[in-house]
CSV table of C-alpha atoms and ligand atoms in Angstrom, one decimal:
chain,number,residue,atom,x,y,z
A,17,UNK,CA,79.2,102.7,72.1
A,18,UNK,CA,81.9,104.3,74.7
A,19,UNK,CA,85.0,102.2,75.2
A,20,UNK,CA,84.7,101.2,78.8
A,21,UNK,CA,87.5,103.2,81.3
A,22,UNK,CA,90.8,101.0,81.8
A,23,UNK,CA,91.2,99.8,85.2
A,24,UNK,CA,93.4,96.9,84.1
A,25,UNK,CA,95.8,96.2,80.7
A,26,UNK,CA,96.2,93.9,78.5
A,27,UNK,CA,99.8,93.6,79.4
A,28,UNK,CA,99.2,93.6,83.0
A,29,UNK,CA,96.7,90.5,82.3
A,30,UNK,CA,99.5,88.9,80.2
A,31,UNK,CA,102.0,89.2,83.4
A,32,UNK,CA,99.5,88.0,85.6
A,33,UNK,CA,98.5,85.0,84.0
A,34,UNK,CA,102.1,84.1,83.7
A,35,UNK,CA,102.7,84.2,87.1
A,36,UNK,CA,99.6,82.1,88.2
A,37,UNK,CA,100.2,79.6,85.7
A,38,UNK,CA,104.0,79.1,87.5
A,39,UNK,CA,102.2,79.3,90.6
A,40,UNK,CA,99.3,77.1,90.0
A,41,UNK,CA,101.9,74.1,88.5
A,42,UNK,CA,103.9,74.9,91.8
A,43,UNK,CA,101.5,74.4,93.6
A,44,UNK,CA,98.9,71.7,92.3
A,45,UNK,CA,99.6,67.8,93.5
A,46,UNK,CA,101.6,66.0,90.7
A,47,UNK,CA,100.1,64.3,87.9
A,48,UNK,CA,97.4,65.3,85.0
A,49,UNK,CA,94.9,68.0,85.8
A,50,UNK,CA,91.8,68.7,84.5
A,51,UNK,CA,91.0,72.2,84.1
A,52,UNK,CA,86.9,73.3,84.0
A,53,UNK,CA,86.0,76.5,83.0
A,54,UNK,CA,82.8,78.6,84.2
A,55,UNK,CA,81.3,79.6,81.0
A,56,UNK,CA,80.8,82.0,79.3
A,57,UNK,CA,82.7,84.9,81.2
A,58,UNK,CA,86.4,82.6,81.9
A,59,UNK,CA,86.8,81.7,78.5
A,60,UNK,CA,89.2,84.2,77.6
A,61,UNK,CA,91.1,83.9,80.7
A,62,UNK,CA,91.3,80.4,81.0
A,63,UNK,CA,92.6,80.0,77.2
A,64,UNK,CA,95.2,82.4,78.1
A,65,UNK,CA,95.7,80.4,81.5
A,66,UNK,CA,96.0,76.4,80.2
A,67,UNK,CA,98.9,78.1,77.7
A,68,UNK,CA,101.0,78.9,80.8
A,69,UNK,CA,100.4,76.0,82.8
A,70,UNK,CA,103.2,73.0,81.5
A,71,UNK,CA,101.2,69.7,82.7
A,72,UNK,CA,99.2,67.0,81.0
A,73,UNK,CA,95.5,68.3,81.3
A,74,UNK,CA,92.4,68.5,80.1
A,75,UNK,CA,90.1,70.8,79.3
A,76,UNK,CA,86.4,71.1,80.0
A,77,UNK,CA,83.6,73.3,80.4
A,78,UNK,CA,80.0,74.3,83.0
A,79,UNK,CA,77.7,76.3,82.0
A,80,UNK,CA,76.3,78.6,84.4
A,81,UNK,CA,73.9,80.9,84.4
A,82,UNK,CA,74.1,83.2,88.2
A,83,UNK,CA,72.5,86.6,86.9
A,84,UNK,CA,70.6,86.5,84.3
A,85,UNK,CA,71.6,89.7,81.9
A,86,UNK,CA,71.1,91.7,85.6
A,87,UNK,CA,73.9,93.0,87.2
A,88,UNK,CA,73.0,91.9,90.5
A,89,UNK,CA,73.4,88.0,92.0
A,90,UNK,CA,70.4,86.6,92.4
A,91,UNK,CA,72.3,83.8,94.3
A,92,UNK,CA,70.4,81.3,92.2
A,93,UNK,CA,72.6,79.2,89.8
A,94,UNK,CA,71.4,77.1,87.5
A,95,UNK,CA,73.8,74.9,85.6
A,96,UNK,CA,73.0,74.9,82.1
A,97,UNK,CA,75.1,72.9,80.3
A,98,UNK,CA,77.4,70.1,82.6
A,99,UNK,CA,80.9,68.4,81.9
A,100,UNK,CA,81.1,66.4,79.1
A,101,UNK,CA,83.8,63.8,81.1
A,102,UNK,CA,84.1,62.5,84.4
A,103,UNK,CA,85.8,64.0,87.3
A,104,UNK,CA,86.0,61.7,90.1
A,105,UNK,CA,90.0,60.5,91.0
A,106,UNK,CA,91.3,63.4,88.9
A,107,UNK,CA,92.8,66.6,90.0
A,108,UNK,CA,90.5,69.6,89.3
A,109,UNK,CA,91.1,73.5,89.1
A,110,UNK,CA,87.8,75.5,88.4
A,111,UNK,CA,88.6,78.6,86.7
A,112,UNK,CA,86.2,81.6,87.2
A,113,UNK,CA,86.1,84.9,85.5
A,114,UNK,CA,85.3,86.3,88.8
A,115,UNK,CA,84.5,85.8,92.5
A,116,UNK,CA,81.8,88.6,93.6
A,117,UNK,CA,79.2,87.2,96.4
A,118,UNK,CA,81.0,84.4,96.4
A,119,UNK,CA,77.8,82.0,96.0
A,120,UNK,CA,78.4,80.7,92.3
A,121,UNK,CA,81.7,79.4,93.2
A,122,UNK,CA,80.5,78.1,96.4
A,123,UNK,CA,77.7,75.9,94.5
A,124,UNK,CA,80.1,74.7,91.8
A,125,UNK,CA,83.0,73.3,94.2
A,126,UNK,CA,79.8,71.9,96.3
A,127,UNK,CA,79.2,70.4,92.9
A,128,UNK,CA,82.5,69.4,91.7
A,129,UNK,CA,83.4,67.7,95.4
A,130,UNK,CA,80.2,65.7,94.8
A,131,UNK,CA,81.6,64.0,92.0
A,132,UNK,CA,84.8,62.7,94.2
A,133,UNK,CA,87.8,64.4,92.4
A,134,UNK,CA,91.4,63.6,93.5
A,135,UNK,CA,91.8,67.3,94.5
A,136,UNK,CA,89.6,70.6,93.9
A,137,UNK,CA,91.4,74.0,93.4
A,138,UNK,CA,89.8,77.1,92.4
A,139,UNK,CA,91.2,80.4,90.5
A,140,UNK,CA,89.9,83.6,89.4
A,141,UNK,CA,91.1,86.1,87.8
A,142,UNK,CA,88.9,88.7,89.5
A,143,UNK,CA,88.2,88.8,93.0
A,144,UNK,CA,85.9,91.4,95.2
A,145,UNK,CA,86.5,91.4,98.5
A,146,UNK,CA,84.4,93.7,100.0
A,147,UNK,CA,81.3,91.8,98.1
A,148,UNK,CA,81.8,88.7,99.9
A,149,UNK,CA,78.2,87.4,100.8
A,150,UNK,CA,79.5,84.0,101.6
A,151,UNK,CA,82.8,82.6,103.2
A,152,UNK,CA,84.9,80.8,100.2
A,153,UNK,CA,88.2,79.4,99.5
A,154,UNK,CA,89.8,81.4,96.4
A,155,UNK,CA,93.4,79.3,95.6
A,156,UNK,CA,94.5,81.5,92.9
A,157,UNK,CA,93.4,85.5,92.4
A,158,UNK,CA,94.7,87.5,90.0
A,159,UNK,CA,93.6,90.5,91.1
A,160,UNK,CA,91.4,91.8,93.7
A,161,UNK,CA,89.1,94.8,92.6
A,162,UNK,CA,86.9,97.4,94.8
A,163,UNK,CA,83.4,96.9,94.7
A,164,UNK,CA,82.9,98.3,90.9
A,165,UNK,CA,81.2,96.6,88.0
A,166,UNK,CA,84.0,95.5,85.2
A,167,UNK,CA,83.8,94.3,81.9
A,168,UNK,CA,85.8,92.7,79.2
A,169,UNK,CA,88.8,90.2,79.3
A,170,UNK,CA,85.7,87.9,78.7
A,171,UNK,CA,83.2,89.6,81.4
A,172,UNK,CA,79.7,91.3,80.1
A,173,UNK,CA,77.6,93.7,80.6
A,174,UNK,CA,74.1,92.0,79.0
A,175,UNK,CA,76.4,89.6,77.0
A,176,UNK,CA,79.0,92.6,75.6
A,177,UNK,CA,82.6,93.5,75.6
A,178,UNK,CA,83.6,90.2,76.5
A,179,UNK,CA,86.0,91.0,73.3
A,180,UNK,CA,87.7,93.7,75.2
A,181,UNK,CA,91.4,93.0,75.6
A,182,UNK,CA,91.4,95.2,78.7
A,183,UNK,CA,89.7,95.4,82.4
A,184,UNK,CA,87.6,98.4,82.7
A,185,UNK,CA,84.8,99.9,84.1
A,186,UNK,CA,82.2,100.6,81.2
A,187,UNK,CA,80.6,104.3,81.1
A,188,UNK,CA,77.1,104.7,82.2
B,212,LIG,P1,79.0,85.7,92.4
B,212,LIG,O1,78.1,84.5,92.4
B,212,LIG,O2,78.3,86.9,93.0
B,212,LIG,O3,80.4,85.5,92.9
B,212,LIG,O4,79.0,86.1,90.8
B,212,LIG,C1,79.7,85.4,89.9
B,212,LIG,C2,79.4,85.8,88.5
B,212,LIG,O5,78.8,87.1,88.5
B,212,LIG,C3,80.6,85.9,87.7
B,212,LIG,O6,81.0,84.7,87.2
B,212,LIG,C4,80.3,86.9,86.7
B,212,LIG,O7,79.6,86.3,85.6
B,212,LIG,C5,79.3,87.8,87.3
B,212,LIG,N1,79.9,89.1,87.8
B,212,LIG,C6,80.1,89.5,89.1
B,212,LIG,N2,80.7,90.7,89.1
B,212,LIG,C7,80.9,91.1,87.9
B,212,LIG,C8,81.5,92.3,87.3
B,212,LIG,O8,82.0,93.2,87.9
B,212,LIG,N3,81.4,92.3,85.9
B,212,LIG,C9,80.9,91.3,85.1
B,212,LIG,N4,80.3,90.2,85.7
B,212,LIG,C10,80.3,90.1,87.0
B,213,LIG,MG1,78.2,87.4,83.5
């Protein structure tokens, strides 16, 4: 297997995440946060992210499933494994690995505002632009990307390279 091209490093990550974790405490109301994470591709991000983010939280988890193993949104997602708490009165970031279409984190803040939370914020660490299908509120990016598939840094291609320390765009 080819080691994908790097388009972002691992220290460049490491800087970033820094700087969103000063940003997001900045900027989040006071008080305990709980922090939900869009499995499986923000794992890796997020336990980087809760490390640089100095409140009281919690940390839990949704299982999504958007794509399938294609590369391409089908713009259904199907939840497949929910929170394990309650989040109704608390103050809630939603961390994604990436916004793309737009239309997975569209139907998990639909979701999560359902459910009556205190406040609703959202971060990613990727964002596309120019693949916006749908209009949505991004709080935090950590870097926006052009319109290329990426792995690694916990994103897949078919369920690999989510290992890959780096940002890059895997060879064909
Ligand atoms: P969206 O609903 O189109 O915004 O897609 C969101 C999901 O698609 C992300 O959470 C990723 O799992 C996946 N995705 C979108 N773009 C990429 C990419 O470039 N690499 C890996 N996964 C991606
Ligand atoms: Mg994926």
């Amino acid at each position: 297997m080819q080691a994908p091209i790097e388009l972002i490093s691992a220290a460049t990550i490491a800087a970033r995440v820094a700087e969103l974790g000063k940003q997001i405490d900045q900027q989040l109301p006071p008080g305990p946060v709980t922090v939900v994470g869009v499995l499986r591709g923000a794992f890796v991000f997020m336990a980087d992210l809760v490390r640089v983010i100095p409140r009281t939280m919690t940390c839990d988890f949704l299982g999504v499933r958007s794509y399938g193993d294609a590369t391409v949104s089908s713009g259904v997602v199907e939840i497949t494994s929910d929170l394990g708490t309650s989040i109704t009165d608390r103050h809630v970031l939603l961390v994604e690995d990436i916004a793309d279409t737009g239309l997975t984190l569209k139907y998990l803040m639909d979701v999560l505002t359902a459910r009556g939370p205190a406040s609703l914020h959202t971060c990613a660490l990727l964002s596309k632009p120019s693949r916006r299908a749908i209009a949505v509120t991004v709080d935090f990016v950590g870097f926006e990307i052009p319109d290329e598939f990426v792995v690694g840094y916990g994103l897949d291609a078919g369920q690999l390279y989510r290992n890959l320390p780096y940002i890059g765009v895997p060879k064909l």
